[in-house]
């Protein structure tokens, strides 16, 4: 069994054109050949020191231990543990898992401190995209770009774990999350509503719900940072359609946030929902679980969330999962309709690890059909995997498969993967706009000022 230790007090992902993997054998990718089995650069030069399992061509890791750290205390942990156990059984080694902290940001701070002192475990989790730079990967993370299994990663994922000179620094830790509008199907059927393809259409549906039922048109969960931000960050799909270079230009301070009408519309949408009386009574004290229950029971008809809400509904109201549907956050034009995607965190290998060959074997396993199947034994995927060669199977809830179709057809990662400027007070500002305490105009001014503080603290050029 996988060994675990606790280092903090607690207990408790895909873009258009990519081929995505799920829990099943559809479009099965061939296994890696024996020649493709990963070994460290040192072994490539000197020959494998450990030998091989007789008759298999597999490297032998019998009796070896790989240290690994992450901070996933939700259902993801069950899937990860299944992967580690299957890997241990296959190679006769031990994966010693360190659970860092219940809060993901705190867990990452712990790892950043350890990176600064050269004390990282063999394998660790890190944010993908712009935030990966905080780990100074050229100094601290092993480059896996020369390994055969990298070819199984989708191009969109590789783009967010790449270095300046073609280095690749990670493999996906779990599925990504697709964001959009989740709605109660029986309520739509009872009121004769059609799926809206514009924001105006969605607001018209909300008005019909308010006038003809006792249900809340929208349940907003603003008691946590994620719930305050989902709609606004999802709007980035339309920002990128308006200006594909927006994130880079903003990072370079060539444009301002208010220069993008699509960016400002994210605030206007949050403000309008409250002004028109379409929200639940007290969004600031409504939790993520509360919103899932309200949607499942039909006391509310819509919520803005990511596909991870499906796992929550399966826990709190398992018989209601099929009552929930999905459609993209709409905007001004029905012909420009798509979704924003939260890409997964990544597994990285410490450059100072003495077990790089064993870590590479783990990465090869995690990026394989065998590794994905092991994950799905422990956790039903709440999204889609950034690994080529598979599709989600019919036993995965229809709502997630619908979201996958949109991710394949029209999607973009949220802004944080290409721009790491994000002020500490964004969630608070958005909650104030979403409850009418602040106008959209005031909100954009406050976000810009908050971001400027963040950019200067990070020492970003031009700020």
PDB file of C-alpha atoms in Angstrom, residues 193-407:
ATOM      1  CA  UNK A 193     -37.566  27.327 -21.822  1.00  0.00           C
ATOM      2  CA  UNK A 194     -34.993  26.845 -24.564  1.00  0.00           C
ATOM      3  CA  UNK A 195     -31.214  26.815 -24.147  1.00  0.00           C
ATOM      4  CA  UNK A 196     -30.074  30.439 -24.602  1.00  0.00           C
ATOM      5  CA  UNK A 197     -27.313  31.312 -27.052  1.00  0.00           C
ATOM      6  CA  UNK A 198     -26.928  34.957 -26.000  1.00  0.00           C
ATOM      7  CA  UNK A 199     -26.701  36.739 -22.652  1.00  0.00           C
ATOM      8  CA  UNK A 200     -29.933  38.571 -23.485  1.00  0.00           C
ATOM      9  CA  UNK A 201     -31.610  35.203 -23.992  1.00  0.00           C
ATOM     10  CA  UNK A 202     -30.353  33.938 -20.633  1.00  0.00           C
ATOM     11  CA  UNK A 203     -31.686  37.053 -18.894  1.00  0.00           C
ATOM     12  CA  UNK A 204     -35.059  36.538 -20.603  1.00  0.00           C
ATOM     13  CA  UNK A 205     -35.159  32.979 -19.267  1.00  0.00           C
ATOM     14  CA  UNK A 206     -34.370  34.274 -15.776  1.00  0.00           C
ATOM     15  CA  UNK A 207     -37.229  36.770 -16.014  1.00  0.00           C
ATOM     16  CA  UNK A 208     -39.618  33.983 -17.032  1.00  0.00           C
ATOM     17  CA  UNK A 209     -38.486  31.887 -14.066  1.00  0.00           C
ATOM     18  CA  UNK A 210     -38.972  34.776 -11.655  1.00  0.00           C
ATOM     19  CA  UNK A 211     -42.447  35.571 -12.986  1.00  0.00           C
ATOM     20  CA  UNK A 212     -43.762  32.028 -13.307  1.00  0.00           C
ATOM     21  CA  UNK A 213     -42.259  30.045 -10.441  1.00  0.00           C
ATOM     22  CA  UNK A 214     -41.039  30.268  -6.869  1.00  0.00           C
ATOM     23  CA  UNK A 215     -37.523  29.217  -7.895  1.00  0.00           C
ATOM     24  CA  UNK A 216     -34.433  31.401  -7.886  1.00  0.00           C
ATOM     25  CA  UNK A 217     -33.351  31.961 -11.492  1.00  0.00           C
ATOM     26  CA  UNK A 218     -29.680  31.836 -10.424  1.00  0.00           C
ATOM     27  CA  UNK A 219     -27.934  30.558  -7.314  1.00  0.00           C
ATOM     28  CA  UNK A 220     -24.670  32.411  -6.677  1.00  0.00           C
ATOM     29  CA  UNK A 221     -22.170  30.981  -4.189  1.00  0.00           C
ATOM     30  CA  UNK A 222     -20.161  34.006  -3.109  1.00  0.00           C
ATOM     31  CA  UNK A 223     -18.997  32.821   0.306  1.00  0.00           C
ATOM     32  CA  UNK A 224     -15.785  31.445  -1.248  1.00  0.00           C
ATOM     33  CA  UNK A 225     -13.239  32.946  -3.620  1.00  0.00           C
ATOM     34  CA  UNK A 226     -13.927  30.456  -6.400  1.00  0.00           C
ATOM     35  CA  UNK A 227     -17.671  31.096  -6.485  1.00  0.00           C
ATOM     36  CA  UNK A 228     -17.137  34.852  -6.739  1.00  0.00           C
ATOM     37  CA  UNK A 229     -14.857  34.513  -9.751  1.00  0.00           C
ATOM     38  CA  UNK A 230     -16.164  31.726 -11.995  1.00  0.00           C
ATOM     39  CA  UNK A 231     -18.466  33.786 -14.217  1.00  0.00           C
ATOM     40  CA  UNK A 232     -16.006  36.658 -14.567  1.00  0.00           C
ATOM     41  CA  UNK A 233     -13.020  34.427 -15.356  1.00  0.00           C
ATOM     42  CA  UNK A 234     -15.124  32.350 -17.766  1.00  0.00           C
ATOM     43  CA  UNK A 235     -15.767  35.526 -19.733  1.00  0.00           C
ATOM     44  CA  UNK A 236     -12.149  35.349 -20.871  1.00  0.00           C
ATOM     45  CA  UNK A 237     -13.202  33.102 -23.771  1.00  0.00           C
ATOM     46  CA  UNK A 238     -14.873  36.154 -25.290  1.00  0.00           C
ATOM     47  CA  UNK A 239     -11.983  38.440 -24.383  1.00  0.00           C
ATOM     48  CA  UNK A 240      -9.667  36.130 -26.344  1.00  0.00           C
ATOM     49  CA  UNK A 241     -12.059  36.093 -29.307  1.00  0.00           C
ATOM     50  CA  UNK A 242     -12.030  39.872 -29.328  1.00  0.00           C
ATOM     51  CA  UNK A 243      -8.229  40.065 -28.946  1.00  0.00           C
ATOM     52  CA  UNK A 244      -6.179  36.829 -28.965  1.00  0.00           C
ATOM     53  CA  UNK A 245      -3.123  38.735 -27.713  1.00  0.00           C
ATOM     54  CA  UNK A 246      -4.891  40.396 -24.795  1.00  0.00           C
ATOM     55  CA  UNK A 247      -3.079  38.521 -21.992  1.00  0.00           C
ATOM     56  CA  UNK A 248       0.383  39.124 -23.415  1.00  0.00           C
ATOM     57  CA  UNK A 249      -0.336  42.767 -24.244  1.00  0.00           C
ATOM     58  CA  UNK A 250      -1.679  43.353 -20.749  1.00  0.00           C
ATOM     59  CA  UNK A 251       1.338  41.656 -19.180  1.00  0.00           C
ATOM     60  CA  UNK A 252       3.545  43.984 -21.232  1.00  0.00           C
ATOM     61  CA  UNK A 253       1.335  46.904 -20.194  1.00  0.00           C
ATOM     62  CA  UNK A 254       0.566  47.768 -23.789  1.00  0.00           C
ATOM     63  CA  UNK A 255      -3.173  47.918 -23.061  1.00  0.00           C
ATOM     64  CA  UNK A 256      -5.438  48.416 -20.044  1.00  0.00           C
ATOM     65  CA  UNK A 257      -8.208  46.124 -18.807  1.00  0.00           C
ATOM     66  CA  UNK A 258     -10.887  48.681 -19.686  1.00  0.00           C
ATOM     67  CA  UNK A 259      -9.698  48.642 -23.312  1.00  0.00           C
ATOM     68  CA  UNK A 260     -11.485  45.302 -23.747  1.00  0.00           C
ATOM     69  CA  UNK A 261     -15.260  45.653 -23.909  1.00  0.00           C
ATOM     70  CA  UNK A 262     -15.534  41.879 -23.501  1.00  0.00           C
ATOM     71  CA  UNK A 263     -13.517  42.024 -20.272  1.00  0.00           C
ATOM     72  CA  UNK A 264     -15.750  44.740 -18.861  1.00  0.00           C
ATOM     73  CA  UNK A 265     -18.862  42.764 -19.846  1.00  0.00           C
ATOM     74  CA  UNK A 266     -17.895  40.114 -17.302  1.00  0.00           C
ATOM     75  CA  UNK A 267     -18.453  42.682 -14.549  1.00  0.00           C
ATOM     76  CA  UNK A 268     -21.598  44.005 -16.200  1.00  0.00           C
ATOM     77  CA  UNK A 269     -23.098  40.517 -16.258  1.00  0.00           C
ATOM     78  CA  UNK A 270     -22.472  39.992 -12.549  1.00  0.00           C
ATOM     79  CA  UNK A 271     -23.964  43.385 -11.737  1.00  0.00           C
ATOM     80  CA  UNK A 272     -27.023  42.890 -13.947  1.00  0.00           C
ATOM     81  CA  UNK A 273     -28.007  39.568 -12.370  1.00  0.00           C
ATOM     82  CA  UNK A 274     -28.210  41.198  -8.967  1.00  0.00           C
ATOM     83  CA  UNK A 275     -29.858  44.415 -10.162  1.00  0.00           C
ATOM     84  CA  UNK A 276     -32.656  42.504 -11.848  1.00  0.00           C
ATOM     85  CA  UNK A 277     -33.307  40.394  -8.759  1.00  0.00           C
ATOM     86  CA  UNK A 278     -32.357  37.059 -10.285  1.00  0.00           C
ATOM     87  CA  UNK A 279     -30.061  35.833  -7.494  1.00  0.00           C
ATOM     88  CA  UNK A 280     -30.736  33.831  -4.348  1.00  0.00           C
ATOM     89  CA  UNK A 281     -31.422  35.756  -1.149  1.00  0.00           C
ATOM     90  CA  UNK A 282     -27.938  35.799   0.413  1.00  0.00           C
ATOM     91  CA  UNK A 283     -25.153  34.924  -2.036  1.00  0.00           C
ATOM     92  CA  UNK A 284     -22.418  35.959   0.406  1.00  0.00           C
ATOM     93  CA  UNK A 285     -23.373  33.170   2.795  1.00  0.00           C
ATOM     94  CA  UNK A 286     -24.119  30.569   0.111  1.00  0.00           C
ATOM     95  CA  UNK A 287     -21.459  27.886  -0.201  1.00  0.00           C
ATOM     96  CA  UNK A 288     -20.488  25.773  -3.189  1.00  0.00           C
ATOM     97  CA  UNK A 289     -22.280  22.769  -1.661  1.00  0.00           C
ATOM     98  CA  UNK A 290     -25.364  24.911  -1.019  1.00  0.00           C
ATOM     99  CA  UNK A 291     -25.478  25.909  -4.677  1.00  0.00           C
ATOM    100  CA  UNK A 292     -25.141  22.291  -5.816  1.00  0.00           C
ATOM    101  CA  UNK A 293     -28.014  21.234  -3.563  1.00  0.00           C
ATOM    102  CA  UNK A 294     -30.235  24.100  -4.730  1.00  0.00           C
ATOM    103  CA  UNK A 295     -29.574  23.245  -8.368  1.00  0.00           C
ATOM    104  CA  UNK A 296     -30.130  19.513  -7.859  1.00  0.00           C
ATOM    105  CA  UNK A 297     -33.335  19.978  -5.855  1.00  0.00           C
ATOM    106  CA  UNK A 298     -34.646  22.547  -8.304  1.00  0.00           C
ATOM    107  CA  UNK A 299     -35.045  25.432  -5.863  1.00  0.00           C
ATOM    108  CA  UNK A 300     -32.692  27.288  -8.213  1.00  0.00           C
ATOM    109  CA  UNK A 301     -32.463  26.869 -11.980  1.00  0.00           C
ATOM    110  CA  UNK A 302     -28.967  28.069 -12.966  1.00  0.00           C
ATOM    111  CA  UNK A 303     -25.503  28.381 -11.492  1.00  0.00           C
ATOM    112  CA  UNK A 304     -22.133  29.367 -12.956  1.00  0.00           C
ATOM    113  CA  UNK A 305     -19.523  26.769 -12.184  1.00  0.00           C
ATOM    114  CA  UNK A 306     -16.987  24.265 -13.465  1.00  0.00           C
ATOM    115  CA  UNK A 307     -17.545  20.581 -14.149  1.00  0.00           C
ATOM    116  CA  UNK A 308     -16.293  19.715 -10.669  1.00  0.00           C
ATOM    117  CA  UNK A 309     -19.820  20.502  -9.461  1.00  0.00           C
ATOM    118  CA  UNK A 310     -20.873  17.115 -10.858  1.00  0.00           C
ATOM    119  CA  UNK A 311     -18.902  15.270  -8.189  1.00  0.00           C
ATOM    120  CA  UNK A 312     -20.552  17.382  -5.497  1.00  0.00           C
ATOM    121  CA  UNK A 313     -24.028  16.665  -6.860  1.00  0.00           C
ATOM    122  CA  UNK A 314     -23.201  12.957  -6.921  1.00  0.00           C
ATOM    123  CA  UNK A 315     -22.392  13.203  -3.218  1.00  0.00           C
ATOM    124  CA  UNK A 316     -25.313  15.357  -2.051  1.00  0.00           C
ATOM    125  CA  UNK A 317     -28.034  14.242  -4.490  1.00  0.00           C
ATOM    126  CA  UNK A 318     -26.827  11.227  -6.506  1.00  0.00           C
ATOM    127  CA  UNK A 319     -30.243  10.573  -8.017  1.00  0.00           C
ATOM    128  CA  UNK A 320     -30.364  14.076  -9.522  1.00  0.00           C
ATOM    129  CA  UNK A 321     -27.212  14.082 -11.671  1.00  0.00           C
ATOM    130  CA  UNK A 322     -29.158  13.377 -14.866  1.00  0.00           C
ATOM    131  CA  UNK A 323     -31.444  16.332 -14.097  1.00  0.00           C
ATOM    132  CA  UNK A 324     -28.575  18.774 -14.603  1.00  0.00           C
ATOM    133  CA  UNK A 325     -27.563  20.127 -18.006  1.00  0.00           C
ATOM    134  CA  UNK A 326     -24.737  22.291 -19.322  1.00  0.00           C
ATOM    135  CA  UNK A 327     -24.355  25.111 -21.818  1.00  0.00           C
ATOM    136  CA  UNK A 328     -21.633  27.736 -22.389  1.00  0.00           C
ATOM    137  CA  UNK A 329     -21.742  31.120 -20.707  1.00  0.00           C
ATOM    138  CA  UNK A 330     -23.361  33.127 -23.495  1.00  0.00           C
ATOM    139  CA  UNK A 331     -22.313  36.565 -24.672  1.00  0.00           C
ATOM    140  CA  UNK A 332     -23.520  39.040 -27.292  1.00  0.00           C
ATOM    141  CA  UNK A 333     -23.468  36.903 -30.470  1.00  0.00           C
ATOM    142  CA  UNK A 334     -24.788  33.375 -30.750  1.00  0.00           C
ATOM    143  CA  UNK A 335     -22.283  32.588 -33.513  1.00  0.00           C
ATOM    144  CA  UNK A 336     -19.434  33.331 -31.064  1.00  0.00           C
ATOM    145  CA  UNK A 337     -20.134  30.808 -28.330  1.00  0.00           C
ATOM    146  CA  UNK A 338     -17.584  28.838 -26.350  1.00  0.00           C
ATOM    147  CA  UNK A 339     -16.168  27.865 -22.986  1.00  0.00           C
ATOM    148  CA  UNK A 340     -13.231  28.675 -20.741  1.00  0.00           C
ATOM    149  CA  UNK A 341     -11.161  25.842 -19.325  1.00  0.00           C
ATOM    150  CA  UNK A 342      -9.193  25.475 -16.096  1.00  0.00           C
ATOM    151  CA  UNK A 343      -6.227  23.283 -16.941  1.00  0.00           C
ATOM    152  CA  UNK A 344      -4.899  20.789 -14.398  1.00  0.00           C
ATOM    153  CA  UNK A 345      -2.019  21.248 -12.024  1.00  0.00           C
ATOM    154  CA  UNK A 346       1.104  19.355 -12.979  1.00  0.00           C
ATOM    155  CA  UNK A 347       3.389  16.726 -11.559  1.00  0.00           C
ATOM    156  CA  UNK A 348       6.999  17.913 -11.715  1.00  0.00           C
ATOM    157  CA  UNK A 349      10.287  16.160 -10.968  1.00  0.00           C
ATOM    158  CA  UNK A 350      12.838  17.834  -8.743  1.00  0.00           C
ATOM    159  CA  UNK A 351      16.067  18.473 -10.625  1.00  0.00           C
ATOM    160  CA  UNK A 352      17.939  17.387  -7.481  1.00  0.00           C
ATOM    161  CA  UNK A 353      16.131  14.061  -7.199  1.00  0.00           C
ATOM    162  CA  UNK A 354      18.257  10.946  -6.833  1.00  0.00           C
ATOM    163  CA  UNK A 355      15.391   8.898  -8.300  1.00  0.00           C
ATOM    164  CA  UNK A 356      14.865  10.541 -11.683  1.00  0.00           C
ATOM    165  CA  UNK A 357      14.683   7.193 -13.480  1.00  0.00           C
ATOM    166  CA  UNK A 358      11.927   6.029 -11.133  1.00  0.00           C
ATOM    167  CA  UNK A 359      10.088   9.359 -11.417  1.00  0.00           C
ATOM    168  CA  UNK A 360      10.190   9.134 -15.223  1.00  0.00           C
ATOM    169  CA  UNK A 361       8.743   5.637 -15.052  1.00  0.00           C
ATOM    170  CA  UNK A 362       5.906   7.052 -12.926  1.00  0.00           C
ATOM    171  CA  UNK A 363       5.269   9.825 -15.464  1.00  0.00           C
ATOM    172  CA  UNK A 364       5.205   7.269 -18.281  1.00  0.00           C
ATOM    173  CA  UNK A 365       2.610   5.314 -16.300  1.00  0.00           C
ATOM    174  CA  UNK A 366       0.471   8.382 -15.454  1.00  0.00           C
ATOM    175  CA  UNK A 367       0.339   9.418 -19.112  1.00  0.00           C
ATOM    176  CA  UNK A 368      -0.845   5.978 -20.248  1.00  0.00           C
ATOM    177  CA  UNK A 369      -4.156   4.208 -20.667  1.00  0.00           C
ATOM    178  CA  UNK A 370      -3.212   2.030 -17.718  1.00  0.00           C
ATOM    179  CA  UNK A 371      -2.585   5.047 -15.475  1.00  0.00           C
ATOM    180  CA  UNK A 372      -5.800   6.825 -16.458  1.00  0.00           C
ATOM    181  CA  UNK A 373      -7.799   3.640 -15.861  1.00  0.00           C
ATOM    182  CA  UNK A 374      -6.288   3.396 -12.375  1.00  0.00           C
ATOM    183  CA  UNK A 375      -7.301   7.006 -11.620  1.00  0.00           C
ATOM    184  CA  UNK A 376     -10.864   6.281 -12.716  1.00  0.00           C
ATOM    185  CA  UNK A 377     -11.069   3.293 -10.379  1.00  0.00           C
ATOM    186  CA  UNK A 378     -10.780   5.699  -7.473  1.00  0.00           C
ATOM    187  CA  UNK A 379     -12.454   8.856  -8.776  1.00  0.00           C
ATOM    188  CA  UNK A 380     -15.023   9.497 -11.455  1.00  0.00           C
ATOM    189  CA  UNK A 381     -13.495  12.227 -13.628  1.00  0.00           C
ATOM    190  CA  UNK A 382     -15.040  15.662 -13.183  1.00  0.00           C
ATOM    191  CA  UNK A 383     -13.544  16.822 -16.448  1.00  0.00           C
ATOM    192  CA  UNK A 384     -11.321  15.780 -19.321  1.00  0.00           C
ATOM    193  CA  UNK A 385      -7.722  14.555 -19.446  1.00  0.00           C
ATOM    194  CA  UNK A 386      -4.992  16.362 -21.396  1.00  0.00           C
ATOM    195  CA  UNK A 387      -3.706  13.066 -22.799  1.00  0.00           C
ATOM    196  CA  UNK A 388      -4.101  12.059 -26.443  1.00  0.00           C
ATOM    197  CA  UNK A 389      -5.931   9.006 -27.662  1.00  0.00           C
ATOM    198  CA  UNK A 390      -9.154   8.463 -25.727  1.00  0.00           C
ATOM    199  CA  UNK A 391     -12.701   9.732 -25.303  1.00  0.00           C
ATOM    200  CA  UNK A 392     -14.950   9.812 -22.270  1.00  0.00           C
ATOM    201  CA  UNK A 393     -17.022   6.646 -22.148  1.00  0.00           C
ATOM    202  CA  UNK A 394     -20.785   6.341 -21.801  1.00  0.00           C
ATOM    203  CA  UNK A 395     -20.609   5.603 -18.075  1.00  0.00           C
ATOM    204  CA  UNK A 396     -19.340   9.148 -17.452  1.00  0.00           C
ATOM    205  CA  UNK A 397     -22.300  11.522 -16.798  1.00  0.00           C
ATOM    206  CA  UNK A 398     -23.721  13.105 -19.933  1.00  0.00           C
ATOM    207  CA  UNK A 399     -23.169  16.578 -18.504  1.00  0.00           C
ATOM    208  CA  UNK A 400     -19.382  16.059 -18.498  1.00  0.00           C
ATOM    209  CA  UNK A 401     -19.422  14.617 -22.004  1.00  0.00           C
ATOM    210  CA  UNK A 402     -21.405  17.660 -23.175  1.00  0.00           C
ATOM    211  CA  UNK A 403     -18.779  19.921 -21.638  1.00  0.00           C
ATOM    212  CA  UNK A 404     -16.042  17.915 -23.386  1.00  0.00           C
ATOM    213  CA  UNK A 405     -17.721  18.507 -26.734  1.00  0.00           C
ATOM    214  CA  UNK A 406     -17.607  22.248 -26.143  1.00  0.00           C
ATOM    215  CA  UNK A 407     -13.985  22.052 -25.012  1.00  0.00           C
TER     216      UNK A 407
END
